[in-house]
């Protein structure tokens, strides 16, 4: 008998967070992510954690960052409109290197758009939504199991690199109900602590004290030196800080990035997909293979940092590259940047899961 | 009063953090000293001595954002504009042992951050919020704030403020706060006592502190030298007990000071 339990994607992400040690949640209701918050409201008190429904998304992410600095593993969940409100403070989490996890369940936009329908329009919002130069990490689940697994991984990456990590799900995966195995234990990473050491420099990812430990930590979103003193007029300190915040992610991209290859060994057609559309793409590859087309799939489990090496390698020698996605080509542009020639984007912007048929058709029409 | 015999030394102020960035005649330096004097040799509600290590100070953006950070020799969190109460809420819930004090300005707390202020009061979360009210946006160059009195000049109300000012204490009280006080920086001694009481109040506590801004508010409204601004605050202040017997007309333009609400 399988250990799998029938679970919803949002619930699985909440359980993954708890397994990873999350003990603080602040959020604001928004479709299609609210079930995650409701699950946390019930479960966190059982585990001695704290839950609060804040007055808006700006306050939610602020409370998450405050809790992170007070020593807790903390998360929030939202959707596009809420994420837009969080962006300034996501920059604060980047700048103060506060580990936190943001589950963004993508719905069709812009604005209120189709509140209950799936999309993948926030790929660039999670990457560039706050102002300034910075790097974040974004993971893209395609199943309920991965909502659990990637939620765990999101916390571990956040703690390792002291950075906000996005679990970038879509409405379809978040509301999907399917089997999910919750293991007895999961690998858990905790932020590094070295009392007396500088919390904002000296090494790529400095140790992180918490409020209340007597470290008299000085936290600011302004440009600061390694001890947290504001140095907002010093060009050298600004450059050092901005470069370190980015390089701690880019230099470790090979450890962060995960992709999955299907039927790529002999393929001459490459499909690059992520999220729920990777499932449609799997089906498309199977049908195309039956038709005699040598198609293969590269599934991006990490979207940011962008899996440049894996995409470049997979694209070698392919006569056609197809990027199906539920937006007008956000990842297709990234793939073009990496492979340095045109790719075909199969754009699904109807608020429906992009089906295998248009992907198959695009391959056949570009034969 | 013993707390004023103590020099606010480097045990309370982070070495290297002085001199302060405040303009000559700014009231925020007085408020800074007042908060430190309150905490110095302070005990909690059970008589246990408190030290700077028991506190987390959270500030927003603006002139008042500099009162605690980087100066206070404690855990300090200098946050984004308007959001210090929300950050403080998360920190307090994650570590309830922390004494969490938010110190920010009238623009930060009652304009951009007004939503967080009223909801923290409604929740009665155990935070102390000190609002340094200089009746203007100082850091950005003297623009109108929700606390700028009607008719007063600012750089964005060049012919006088057409709007009414918030009574921030009334706002917070209406939102459910049990502990509400207002003082002016010239009332430093009762302010020290009030801050201690607020910190030991179990639940949400709010203190508004009137603080002069000679650089912008004083200059734009031709109020004279820094001392004249302090004098102006003295003249406008009226104790809450006295205010109870005054008419609305008599109270127009006055600042009601004292313990406005206490459980």
Coordinates of C-alpha atoms in Angstrom, one line a residue, chain A residues 24 50-56 58-59 61-67 69-70 72 88-89 92 210-222 229-230, chain B residues 11 14-17 52-53 56 59 65-66 69-70 73-81 83 86-87 89-91 93-95 98 115-116 119 122-123 125:
Chain A
X24 CA 5.7 31.7 11.5
X50 CA 2.6 31.7 15.3
X51 CA 0.0 32.7 12.7
X52 CA -1.4 36.1 12.0
X53 CA -3.7 37.4 9.3
X54 CA -2.4 40.8 8.6
X55 CA -4.3 43.9 7.3
X56 CA -2.7 43.7 3.9
X58 CA 2.5 44.8 2.6
X59 CA 2.1 44.1 6.4
X61 CA 5.7 40.3 4.2
X62 CA 6.9 42.9 6.7
X63 CA 5.8 40.6 9.6
X64 CA 7.4 37.7 7.9
X65 CA 10.7 39.6 7.7
X66 CA 10.4 40.8 11.3
X67 CA 9.8 37.2 12.4
X69 CA 15.0 38.5 12.1
X70 CA 13.6 37.3 15.4
X72 CA 11.9 32.1 13.0
X88 CA 9.1 47.0 -1.8
X89 CA 9.6 44.8 1.3
X92 CA 14.1 44.8 2.2
X210 CA 18.6 36.9 15.7
X211 CA 17.0 39.7 17.8
X212 CA 17.1 38.9 21.5
X213 CA 20.5 37.1 21.4
X214 CA 22.4 40.0 22.8
X215 CA 24.2 40.7 19.5
X216 CA 22.8 44.2 19.3
X217 CA 22.2 43.7 15.6
X218 CA 21.7 46.8 13.4
X219 CA 19.3 46.0 10.5
X220 CA 18.6 48.5 7.8
X221 CA 17.3 48.5 4.3
X222 CA 19.7 51.4 3.5
X229 CA 25.9 50.9 9.8
X230 CA 24.2 53.1 7.2
Chain B
X11 CA 26.2 51.7 27.4
X14 CA 26.3 52.5 20.1
X15 CA 29.9 53.6 19.9
X16 CA 30.6 55.3 16.6
X17 CA 27.0 56.3 16.1
X52 CA 19.0 47.2 26.3
X53 CA 19.3 43.5 25.4
X56 CA 14.0 45.5 20.0
X59 CA 11.8 52.5 13.1
X65 CA 13.8 56.8 11.7
X66 CA 17.2 58.0 12.9
X69 CA 18.9 53.5 14.5
X70 CA 21.9 53.4 14.5
X73 CA 23.0 50.1 21.6
X74 CA 20.4 47.3 21.2
X75 CA 18.8 45.2 18.5
X76 CA 17.4 47.8 16.0
X77 CA 15.5 47.4 12.8
X78 CA 15.2 50.4 10.5
X79 CA 12.5 49.3 8.1
X80 CA 10.7 50.6 5.0
X81 CA 8.5 53.7 5.0
X83 CA 5.9 49.6 7.9
X86 CA 4.1 45.4 10.7
X87 CA 7.8 44.4 11.0
X89 CA 4.4 42.6 14.8
X90 CA 6.2 39.7 13.2
X91 CA 9.2 40.1 15.5
X93 CA 5.0 37.1 17.7
X94 CA 8.1 35.2 16.8
X95 CA 9.9 36.1 20.1
X98 CA 11.3 40.9 23.4
X115 CA -3.4 51.0 8.2
X116 CA -0.8 49.2 10.3
X119 CA -4.9 47.4 13.2
X122 CA -7.3 47.0 17.3
X123 CA -5.4 43.7 17.9
X125 CA -0.7 43.5 20.4

